[in-house]
mmCIF file of C-alpha atoms in Angstrom:
data_model
loop_
_atom_site.group_PDB
_atom_site.id
_atom_site.type_symbol
_atom_site.label_atom_id
_atom_site.label_comp_id
_atom_site.label_asym_id
_atom_site.label_seq_id
_atom_site.Cartn_x
_atom_site.Cartn_y
_atom_site.Cartn_z
ATOM 1 C CA ALA A 1171 -5.879 11.878 3.921
ATOM 2 C CA GLU A 1172 -3.504 13.205 6.590
ATOM 3 C CA ALA A 1173 -0.490 11.584 4.905
ATOM 4 C CA TYR A 1174 -1.529 13.146 1.591
ATOM 5 C CA ARG A 1175 -1.894 16.545 3.231
ATOM 6 C CA VAL A 1176 1.623 16.622 4.704
ATOM 7 C CA ILE A 1177 3.562 15.094 1.795
ATOM 8 C CA LYS A 1178 5.062 17.523 -0.689
ATOM 9 C CA PRO A 1179 3.832 17.382 -4.312
ATOM 10 C CA GLY A 1180 5.637 14.544 -6.077
ATOM 11 C CA GLY A 1181 6.495 12.913 -2.739
ATOM 12 C CA LEU A 1182 6.158 9.174 -2.149
ATOM 13 C CA PHE A 1183 4.120 7.402 0.490
ATOM 14 C CA ILE A 1184 5.061 3.785 1.208
ATOM 15 C CA LEU A 1185 2.708 1.650 3.263
ATOM 16 C CA SER A 1186 3.158 -1.986 4.225
ATOM 17 C CA ASP A 1187 0.812 -4.380 5.967
ATOM 18 C CA PHE A 1188 -0.305 -7.981 5.933
ATOM 19 C CA GLU A 1189 -2.698 -9.227 3.283
ATOM 20 C CA LYS A 1190 -6.026 -10.097 4.918
ATOM 21 C CA HIS A 1191 -5.763 -13.446 6.730
ATOM 22 C CA ASP A 1192 -7.546 -15.467 9.400
ATOM 23 C CA GLN A 1193 -4.679 -16.324 11.749
ATOM 24 C CA GLU A 1194 -5.794 -14.882 15.076
ATOM 25 C CA LYS A 1195 -2.615 -16.067 16.822
ATOM 26 C CA ILE A 1196 -0.573 -13.548 14.829
ATOM 27 C CA LYS A 1197 -2.159 -10.728 16.823
ATOM 28 C CA ASP A 1198 -0.560 -12.182 19.964
ATOM 29 C CA VAL A 1199 2.808 -12.737 18.267
ATOM 30 C CA ILE A 1200 3.220 -9.225 16.817
ATOM 31 C CA GLY A 1201 0.741 -7.271 18.917
ATOM 32 C CA GLY A 1202 -1.469 -6.315 16.000
ATOM 33 C CA ALA A 1203 -5.059 -5.174 16.307
ATOM 34 C CA TRP A 1204 -6.349 -6.477 12.959
ATOM 35 C CA LEU A 1205 -5.839 -9.343 10.523
ATOM 36 C CA GLY A 1206 -4.493 -7.433 7.544
ATOM 37 C CA PHE A 1207 -6.367 -5.751 4.716
ATOM 38 C CA GLU A 1208 -7.460 -6.702 1.206
ATOM 39 C CA LYS A 1209 -5.303 -5.074 -1.481
ATOM 40 C CA ILE A 1210 -8.335 -3.513 -3.157
ATOM 41 C CA LYS A 1211 -9.353 -1.839 0.112
ATOM 42 C CA VAL A 1212 -5.937 -0.227 0.666
ATOM 43 C CA GLU A 1213 -5.827 0.782 -3.000
ATOM 44 C CA SER A 1214 -9.147 2.587 -2.648
ATOM 45 C CA TRP A 1215 -8.026 4.359 0.547
ATOM 46 C CA LEU A 1216 -4.932 5.656 -1.223
ATOM 47 C CA THR A 1217 -6.663 6.777 -4.406
ATOM 48 C CA ASP A 1218 -9.609 8.278 -2.502
ATOM 49 C CA ALA A 1219 -7.079 10.372 -0.552
ATOM 50 C CA GLY A 1220 -5.657 11.656 -3.851
ATOM 51 C CA PHE A 1221 -2.575 9.491 -4.265
ATOM 52 C CA GLU A 1222 -1.562 7.868 -7.544
ATOM 53 C CA LEU A 1223 -0.788 4.216 -6.858
ATOM 54 C CA LYS A 1224 2.560 3.420 -8.490
ATOM 55 C CA LYS A 1225 2.973 -0.240 -7.525
ATOM 56 C CA ILE A 1226 2.154 -2.995 -5.096
ATOM 57 C CA ASP A 1227 4.835 -5.503 -4.151
ATOM 58 C CA SER A 1228 3.814 -8.674 -2.326
ATOM 59 C CA TYR A 1229 6.119 -10.876 -0.271
ATOM 60 C CA SER A 1230 5.365 -14.284 1.190
ATOM 61 C CA VAL A 1231 6.617 -14.581 4.746
ATOM 62 C CA ASN A 1232 6.419 -17.152 7.547
ATOM 63 C CA HIS A 1233 3.159 -18.725 8.702
ATOM 64 C CA GLN A 1234 1.620 -18.556 5.205
ATOM 65 C CA LEU A 1235 1.284 -14.797 5.424
ATOM 66 C CA THR A 1236 1.832 -12.169 2.758
ATOM 67 C CA ILE A 1237 3.062 -8.630 3.278
ATOM 68 C CA ASN A 1238 1.951 -6.050 0.727
ATOM 69 C CA VAL A 1239 3.987 -2.910 0.121
ATOM 70 C CA PHE A 1240 2.079 -0.069 -1.537
ATOM 71 C CA THR A 1241 3.990 2.768 -3.199
ATOM 72 C CA ALA A 1242 1.904 5.843 -3.953
ATOM 73 C CA GLN A 1243 2.775 9.333 -5.134
ATOM 74 C CA LYS A 1244 1.216 12.688 -4.446
#
């Protein structure tokens, strides 16, 4: 909601994070506090805040992890 508030009309918000996973050791490697999020959950956060979701790109990375990149527009 705060990102939506400060972005100008028509502005883009790009968010990236790991797809939900169960690899606890990753928290130690990258210093994270969580194990990623389900795409549908992030989608709902963005749309509930008022954004229009434009696309989701997914990239497979090391350790059988996936990074999702969400592009949303105000």
